[in-house]
Amino acid sequence: MEILSTGEKIKRIRIYHGVTLKELCGDKVSISKMSCIENGKIKADKDILEYISQKLNIDYDYLVSDVKEQLINNLEIIKKNTVEENKEEVLKNNINYALEYSYDDLAFEFTHILFNFYVEKDKIENIQTIVSQYYDLYQKNNTPDNTIIYYTDMAEFFYSTKEYNEAINYYNRIKPLLKKKEELDINKYSYICYKEGMSYLNICNLEQAYNSLKEAISYVDNLEDDNKKGNLYQAFARINILLNNEGKEKYINLSYSYKEDNLMNLAIAKGENGKCFFAINNKERALKEIKEGINLFPKENKSEYVKFLNSCAEALYDNEEYDYSYEITDSALNCAIENNDIIQIEQAYYLKGMILQKQGMYDQAETYMNLSLDSLLKFSNKEQKYKRYLDMAEMYHKLGETRDSLKYLGLAIKLEKDK
């Protein structure tokens, strides 16, 4: 998807065919003028371009298509998701050309796509390199539609980084903008309400979560995508469970009915609902949902299966179901080792170590906690190391190993000072 000006095309094809400037010009145009055309200093007249296209046997339409037309064509190709290989570089290249030729509206669109690409790939550091440029381009193209695009991108970014209050701030600003449009985009509006509700749910503001999700549910019959309906019913089921509302079973059943054709999604929904039932102290129902979810989950997708098992084991640990949690963690560890996934192996080691501590088996816990720490140090950030050092310090304190406890406490303090 290389972009070339008319002059660059002429120069490349002339050189490729071994034609000198003098030979190309003949008695039609001066050498100095042709040189300026090739170097983009002046634009060629139509008759000159027709002459060049015949002389070099170049398609005229290709020759006269300018940079803007090429950028627009590239944008359409990218929007159709036909570019997979080197997508990041392709987008960067188009952004650079758009900026060079001052096509800020196109630069904004390409940057919007690149921003979402980084969010989907969880490339936080890459996002930070373009966020100020994205804001500047938005300011130069500050239309109502672009405002909705920019606010949505920022909301999704903050949601992905678990900065839910920041996400809520943007979701709140998008809703009135959508309502101002001549025709309400119901799919977009219900999605924004849904994500706003999920953000409130993640910060445990149940009242606001309920209000946002209830608003989203009011549009559910207008949605055509069954997956979106299932996700919306599932979110509303969770908030109704947490509030212990009488209508919770209705939404649980609706959620499951839309997810029954996808066992992974159904299992995940049951796991989520199990955690919610734990939150309202209905342990019997919580265990039932989690067990059903584990039994349903497709085991051939080992990576997602281990992720789900570790999530369930953590919920069981948090609710003092240590024996069942240990059993699940054992299965997760075996799968993670088969899958050679260092992050999931570390999570399973850690959970086993923490469970064993709760069961008073400190010697065995020490083994798994050290295995976990060895794995964690290969990929963790400062915050993860800090928390783990504190866990190790507490474990050794319980073991009566004062020297080791102080060692890890010291490592944690050092990291805290370095922040």
Coordinates of C-alpha atoms in Angstrom, one line a residue:
M1 CA 0.0 0.0 0.0
E2 CA 2.8 2.4 -0.9
I3 CA 1.7 5.9 -1.6
L4 CA 3.4 7.9 -4.4
S5 CA 2.9 11.4 -5.8
T6 CA 2.5 11.8 -9.5
G7 CA 6.0 13.1 -9.8
E8 CA 7.4 10.1 -7.8
K9 CA 5.5 7.7 -10.1
I10 CA 7.0 9.3 -13.3
K11 CA 10.5 9.3 -11.9
R12 CA 10.4 5.6 -10.7
I13 CA 9.0 4.3 -14.0
R14 CA 11.3 6.5 -16.1
I15 CA 14.4 5.1 -14.2
Y16 CA 13.0 1.6 -14.3
H17 CA 12.8 1.7 -18.1
G18 CA 16.2 3.3 -18.3
V19 CA 14.9 6.6 -19.9
T20 CA 16.8 9.8 -19.3
L21 CA 15.2 13.1 -18.5
K22 CA 16.3 14.4 -21.8
E23 CA 14.8 11.4 -23.7
L24 CA 11.5 11.8 -21.8
C25 CA 11.2 15.5 -22.4
G26 CA 12.0 15.4 -26.1
D27 CA 10.8 18.7 -27.6
K28 CA 7.6 18.6 -25.5
V29 CA 8.8 20.0 -22.2
S30 CA 12.0 21.5 -20.8
I31 CA 14.3 19.3 -18.7
S32 CA 14.2 21.8 -15.8
K33 CA 10.4 21.7 -15.7
M34 CA 10.3 17.9 -15.9
S35 CA 12.7 17.8 -13.0
C36 CA 10.4 20.0 -10.9
I37 CA 7.4 17.8 -11.8
E38 CA 9.3 14.7 -10.7
N39 CA 10.4 16.3 -7.4
G40 CA 6.9 17.6 -6.6
K41 CA 7.8 21.3 -6.9
I42 CA 5.2 22.0 -9.6
K43 CA 2.1 20.2 -11.0
A44 CA 2.0 19.0 -14.5
D45 CA -0.7 20.1 -16.9
K46 CA -3.1 17.6 -18.4
D47 CA -1.5 17.6 -21.8
I48 CA 2.0 16.9 -20.4
L49 CA 0.6 14.0 -18.3
E50 CA -1.1 12.5 -21.3
Y51 CA 2.2 12.8 -23.2
I52 CA 4.2 11.2 -20.4
S53 CA 1.7 8.3 -20.0
Q54 CA 2.1 7.5 -23.7
K55 CA 5.9 7.9 -23.7
L56 CA 6.4 5.7 -20.7
N57 CA 3.4 3.4 -21.4
I58 CA 1.7 4.3 -18.0
D59 CA -2.0 4.1 -17.4
Y60 CA -3.2 7.7 -17.3
D61 CA -5.7 7.2 -14.5
Y62 CA -3.0 5.7 -12.3
L63 CA -0.6 8.5 -13.2
V64 CA -3.0 11.3 -12.2
S65 CA -4.4 9.7 -9.1
D66 CA -3.0 12.0 -6.4
V67 CA -1.9 11.2 -2.8
K68 CA -5.4 12.0 -1.4
E69 CA -7.1 9.5 -3.7
Q70 CA -4.6 6.8 -2.8
L71 CA -5.1 7.5 0.9
I72 CA -8.9 7.3 0.5
N73 CA -8.5 4.0 -1.4
N74 CA -6.2 2.6 1.3
L75 CA -8.6 3.7 4.0
E76 CA -11.5 1.8 2.4
I77 CA -9.3 -1.4 2.0
I78 CA -8.3 -1.2 5.7
K79 CA -11.9 -0.7 6.8
K80 CA -12.8 -3.9 5.0
N81 CA -10.3 -5.7 7.3
T82 CA -8.4 -7.1 4.2
V83 CA -5.1 -5.9 5.6
E84 CA -3.6 -8.3 8.3
E85 CA 0.1 -8.6 7.6
N86 CA 2.1 -5.6 8.9
K87 CA -1.2 -3.7 9.6
E88 CA 0.5 -1.5 12.2
E89 CA 3.2 -0.4 9.7
V90 CA 0.6 0.1 6.9
L91 CA -1.4 2.4 9.2
K92 CA 1.6 4.4 10.4
N93 CA 2.7 4.9 6.8
N94 CA -0.6 6.2 5.7
I95 CA -0.8 8.5 8.8
N96 CA 2.6 9.9 7.9
Y97 CA 1.6 10.6 4.3
A98 CA -1.7 12.2 5.4
L99 CA 0.1 14.5 7.8
E100 CA 2.8 15.3 5.3
Y101 CA 0.2 16.5 2.8
S102 CA -2.0 18.1 5.5
Y103 CA -4.9 15.8 5.0
D104 CA -5.8 16.0 8.7
D105 CA -9.3 14.5 8.3
L106 CA -7.8 11.3 6.8
A107 CA -5.0 11.3 9.4
F108 CA -7.7 11.3 12.1
E109 CA -9.4 8.3 10.5
F110 CA -6.2 6.3 10.2
T111 CA -5.2 7.1 13.7
H112 CA -8.6 6.1 15.0
I113 CA -8.1 2.6 13.4
L114 CA -4.5 2.4 14.8
F115 CA -5.7 3.4 18.2
N116 CA -8.3 0.6 18.3
F117 CA -5.7 -1.9 16.9
Y118 CA -3.5 -1.1 19.9
V119 CA -6.4 -1.4 22.4
E120 CA -7.4 -4.8 20.9
K121 CA -3.8 -6.0 21.1
D122 CA -3.3 -4.6 24.6
K123 CA -0.3 -2.5 23.4
I124 CA -0.6 0.2 26.1
E125 CA 2.9 1.6 25.6
N126 CA 2.1 2.1 21.8
I127 CA -1.1 3.9 22.7
Q128 CA 0.8 6.4 24.8
T129 CA 3.0 7.3 21.9
I130 CA 0.0 8.4 19.7
V131 CA -2.5 9.6 22.2
S132 CA -1.4 13.3 22.1
Q133 CA -1.3 13.2 18.3
Y134 CA -4.8 11.7 18.2
Y135 CA -6.1 14.4 20.5
D136 CA -4.5 17.1 18.2
L137 CA -6.1 15.6 15.1
Y138 CA -9.5 15.4 16.9
Q139 CA -9.2 19.1 17.7
K140 CA -8.5 19.9 14.1
N141 CA -11.5 17.7 13.0
N142 CA -13.9 18.6 15.8
T143 CA -17.2 17.5 14.3
P144 CA -20.1 15.8 16.3
D145 CA -19.4 12.5 14.6
N146 CA -15.7 12.7 15.2
T147 CA -16.3 13.7 18.8
I148 CA -18.4 10.5 19.3
I149 CA -15.6 8.4 17.7
Y150 CA -12.9 10.0 19.8
Y151 CA -14.8 9.8 23.1
T152 CA -15.7 6.2 22.4
D153 CA -12.0 5.3 21.7
M154 CA -10.9 6.9 24.9
A155 CA -13.7 5.2 26.9
E156 CA -12.7 1.8 25.5
F157 CA -9.0 2.5 26.2
F158 CA -9.7 3.4 29.9
Y159 CA -12.1 0.4 30.2
S160 CA -9.3 -1.9 28.9
T161 CA -6.8 -0.6 31.4
K162 CA -9.4 -0.9 34.3
E163 CA -9.5 2.9 34.8
Y164 CA -13.3 2.7 35.2
N165 CA -14.0 6.1 36.5
E166 CA -12.2 7.7 33.5
A167 CA -14.2 5.3 31.2
I168 CA -17.5 6.4 32.8
N169 CA -16.6 10.0 32.3
Y170 CA -16.4 9.5 28.5
Y171 CA -19.4 7.1 28.3
N172 CA -21.5 9.8 30.1
R173 CA -20.4 12.4 27.5
I174 CA -21.2 10.1 24.5
K175 CA -24.9 9.4 25.4
P176 CA -26.2 13.0 25.0
L177 CA -24.3 13.4 21.7
L178 CA -25.9 10.3 20.3
K179 CA -29.4 11.5 21.4
K180 CA -28.8 14.8 19.6
K181 CA -28.5 13.1 16.2
E182 CA -31.5 13.1 13.9
E183 CA -31.9 9.3 14.2
L184 CA -30.7 7.5 17.3
D185 CA -28.3 4.7 16.6
I186 CA -29.8 2.1 18.9
N187 CA -27.0 -0.4 18.6
K188 CA -24.4 2.2 19.5
Y189 CA -26.5 3.8 22.3
S190 CA -27.3 0.5 24.0
Y191 CA -23.7 -0.6 23.7
I192 CA -22.5 2.7 25.4
C193 CA -25.1 2.2 28.2
Y194 CA -24.0 -1.4 28.6
K195 CA -20.3 -0.5 28.9
E196 CA -21.1 2.4 31.2
G197 CA -23.1 -0.1 33.4
M198 CA -20.2 -2.6 33.4
S199 CA -17.8 0.2 34.4
Y200 CA -20.0 1.1 37.4
L201 CA -20.3 -2.6 38.2
N202 CA -16.5 -3.0 38.2
I203 CA -16.2 -0.2 40.8
C204 CA -19.1 -1.7 42.8
N205 CA -21.5 1.2 42.3
L206 CA -24.5 -1.1 42.0
E207 CA -27.2 1.5 41.9
Q208 CA -25.6 3.3 38.9
A209 CA -24.8 0.0 37.3
Y210 CA -28.4 -1.1 37.5
N211 CA -29.7 2.2 36.0
S212 CA -27.3 2.1 33.1
L213 CA -27.9 -1.6 32.3
K214 CA -31.7 -1.1 32.7
E215 CA -31.5 1.7 30.1
A216 CA -29.5 -0.6 27.8
I217 CA -32.0 -3.5 28.3
S218 CA -34.9 -1.2 27.2
Y219 CA -33.4 -1.4 23.7
V220 CA -32.7 -5.1 23.6
D221 CA -35.6 -6.0 21.3
N222 CA -34.2 -3.6 18.7
L223 CA -30.8 -5.4 18.6
E224 CA -30.3 -7.9 15.7
D225 CA -27.2 -9.5 17.0
D226 CA -28.0 -12.4 19.4
N227 CA -24.5 -12.3 20.9
K228 CA -25.1 -8.7 22.0
K229 CA -28.5 -9.6 23.4
G230 CA -26.9 -12.5 25.4
N231 CA -24.1 -10.2 26.8
L232 CA -26.7 -7.6 27.8
Y233 CA -29.0 -10.1 29.5
Q234 CA -26.0 -11.6 31.3
A235 CA -24.8 -8.2 32.6
F236 CA -28.3 -7.4 33.8
A237 CA -28.6 -10.9 35.4
R238 CA -25.4 -10.2 37.3
I239 CA -26.6 -6.8 38.7
N240 CA -30.0 -8.3 39.6
I241 CA -28.2 -11.1 41.5
L242 CA -26.0 -8.7 43.3
L243 CA -29.0 -6.6 44.3
N244 CA -30.9 -9.8 45.1
N245 CA -33.9 -8.6 43.0
E246 CA -36.9 -10.9 42.6
G247 CA -36.6 -10.8 38.8
K248 CA -33.0 -12.2 38.6
E249 CA -34.0 -15.7 37.5
K250 CA -35.7 -14.3 34.4
Y251 CA -32.6 -12.6 33.2
I252 CA -30.3 -15.5 34.1
N253 CA -32.5 -17.8 32.0
L254 CA -32.6 -15.3 29.1
S255 CA -28.8 -15.0 29.2
Y256 CA -28.3 -18.8 29.2
S257 CA -30.8 -19.2 26.3
Y258 CA -28.8 -16.8 24.1
K259 CA -25.5 -18.5 25.0
E260 CA -26.5 -22.2 24.9
D261 CA -25.1 -22.6 21.4
N262 CA -21.6 -21.5 22.5
L263 CA -20.5 -23.7 25.5
M264 CA -17.6 -21.5 26.3
N265 CA -19.7 -18.3 26.6
L266 CA -22.3 -20.3 28.6
A267 CA -19.7 -21.6 31.0
I268 CA -18.2 -18.2 31.5
A269 CA -21.6 -16.8 32.2
K270 CA -22.2 -19.5 34.9
G271 CA -18.9 -18.7 36.4
E272 CA -19.7 -15.0 36.6
N273 CA -23.1 -15.7 38.2
G274 CA -21.5 -18.1 40.7
K275 CA -19.3 -15.2 41.9
C276 CA -22.3 -13.0 42.2
F277 CA -24.2 -15.6 44.3
F278 CA -21.2 -15.8 46.5
A279 CA -21.4 -12.0 47.0
I280 CA -25.0 -12.3 48.4
N281 CA -24.0 -15.3 50.6
N282 CA -25.8 -17.9 48.6
K283 CA -23.0 -20.4 48.6
E284 CA -25.1 -23.4 47.5
R285 CA -26.2 -21.7 44.3
A286 CA -22.7 -20.2 43.8
L287 CA -21.1 -23.7 43.9
K288 CA -23.8 -25.1 41.6
E289 CA -23.2 -22.4 38.9
I290 CA -19.4 -22.7 39.1
K291 CA -19.4 -26.5 38.9
E292 CA -21.8 -26.5 36.0
G293 CA -19.6 -23.9 34.2
I294 CA -16.4 -26.0 34.7
N295 CA -18.2 -29.1 33.4
L296 CA -19.5 -27.3 30.3
F297 CA -16.3 -25.5 29.4
P298 CA -14.8 -27.0 26.1
K299 CA -11.5 -28.5 27.2
E300 CA -9.9 -28.5 23.8
N301 CA -9.2 -24.7 24.1
K302 CA -6.6 -25.2 26.8
S303 CA -5.5 -21.6 27.2
E304 CA -9.0 -20.3 27.8
Y305 CA -9.9 -23.4 29.9
V306 CA -6.9 -22.7 32.3
K307 CA -7.8 -19.0 32.4
F308 CA -11.4 -20.0 33.4
L309 CA -10.3 -22.6 36.0
N310 CA -7.9 -20.1 37.6
S311 CA -10.7 -17.5 37.8
C312 CA -13.1 -20.0 39.4
A313 CA -10.4 -21.2 41.8
E314 CA -9.7 -17.6 42.9
A315 CA -13.4 -17.0 43.5
L316 CA -13.6 -20.2 45.6
Y317 CA -10.5 -19.2 47.5
D318 CA -11.9 -15.7 48.3
N319 CA -15.0 -17.5 49.7
E320 CA -13.1 -20.0 51.8
E321 CA -13.9 -23.0 49.7
Y322 CA -10.3 -24.2 49.9
D323 CA -10.6 -27.9 49.1
Y324 CA -12.6 -27.4 45.9
S325 CA -10.4 -24.5 45.0
Y326 CA -7.2 -26.6 45.4
E327 CA -8.8 -29.4 43.2
I328 CA -9.5 -26.9 40.4
T329 CA -6.1 -25.3 40.7
D330 CA -4.4 -28.7 40.4
S331 CA -6.3 -29.3 37.1
A332 CA -5.4 -25.8 35.9
L333 CA -1.7 -26.3 36.7
N334 CA -1.5 -29.6 34.8
C335 CA -3.1 -28.0 31.7
A336 CA -0.9 -24.9 31.9
I337 CA 2.2 -27.0 32.0
E338 CA 1.0 -29.0 29.0
N339 CA 0.3 -25.7 27.2
N340 CA 3.7 -24.3 28.3
D341 CA 2.1 -21.0 29.4
I342 CA 4.4 -19.3 32.0
I343 CA 1.8 -16.8 33.0
Q344 CA -0.9 -19.3 33.7
I345 CA 1.6 -21.7 35.4
E346 CA 2.6 -18.9 37.7
Q347 CA -1.1 -18.1 38.6
A348 CA -1.8 -21.8 39.4
Y349 CA 1.4 -22.0 41.5
Y350 CA 0.4 -18.9 43.4
L351 CA -3.1 -20.0 44.1
K352 CA -1.9 -23.4 45.3
G353 CA 0.5 -21.7 47.6
M354 CA -2.1 -19.3 49.0
I355 CA -4.6 -22.2 49.5
L356 CA -2.1 -24.3 51.3
Q357 CA -1.4 -21.4 53.7
K358 CA -5.1 -21.2 54.5
Q359 CA -5.0 -24.9 55.2
G360 CA -2.1 -24.5 57.6
M361 CA 0.3 -26.4 55.3
Y362 CA 3.1 -23.8 55.3
D363 CA 6.0 -26.1 54.3
Q364 CA 4.2 -27.1 51.1
A365 CA 2.9 -23.6 50.6
E366 CA 6.6 -22.3 50.6
T367 CA 7.5 -24.6 47.7
Y368 CA 4.6 -23.4 45.5
M369 CA 5.1 -19.7 46.5
N370 CA 8.8 -19.9 45.5
L371 CA 7.9 -21.6 42.2
S372 CA 5.4 -18.9 41.6
L373 CA 7.8 -16.1 42.4
D374 CA 10.5 -17.6 40.1
S375 CA 8.0 -17.6 37.2
L376 CA 6.6 -14.2 38.1
L377 CA 10.0 -12.5 37.9
K378 CA 10.3 -13.5 34.3
F379 CA 7.5 -11.3 33.1
S380 CA 6.1 -9.1 35.9
N381 CA 6.0 -5.3 36.4
K382 CA 7.0 -3.5 39.6
E383 CA 3.5 -3.5 41.0
Q384 CA 3.2 -7.3 40.6
K385 CA 6.6 -7.8 42.2
Y386 CA 5.7 -5.5 45.1
K387 CA 2.5 -7.3 45.9
R388 CA 4.2 -10.7 45.7
Y389 CA 7.1 -9.7 47.9
L390 CA 4.6 -8.7 50.6
D391 CA 2.9 -12.1 50.2
M392 CA 6.2 -13.8 50.7
A393 CA 7.1 -11.7 53.7
E394 CA 3.7 -12.5 55.3
M395 CA 4.2 -16.3 54.6
Y396 CA 7.7 -16.4 56.1
H397 CA 6.4 -14.4 59.1
K398 CA 3.8 -17.1 59.7
L399 CA 6.5 -19.8 59.3
G400 CA 8.6 -18.0 61.9
E401 CA 11.4 -17.4 59.4
T402 CA 12.1 -13.8 60.5
R403 CA 15.2 -13.4 58.3
D404 CA 13.4 -14.4 55.1
S405 CA 10.4 -12.3 56.1
L406 CA 12.5 -9.2 56.5
K407 CA 14.3 -9.9 53.2
Y408 CA 11.1 -9.8 51.2
L409 CA 9.7 -6.9 53.2
G410 CA 12.9 -5.0 52.3
L411 CA 12.6 -5.9 48.6
A412 CA 9.0 -4.6 48.7
I413 CA 10.1 -1.3 50.4
K414 CA 12.8 -0.8 47.9
L415 CA 10.4 -1.2 45.0
E416 CA 8.0 1.2 46.7
K417 CA 10.7 3.9 47.0
D418 CA 11.6 3.4 43.3
K419 CA 8.1 4.1 42.1

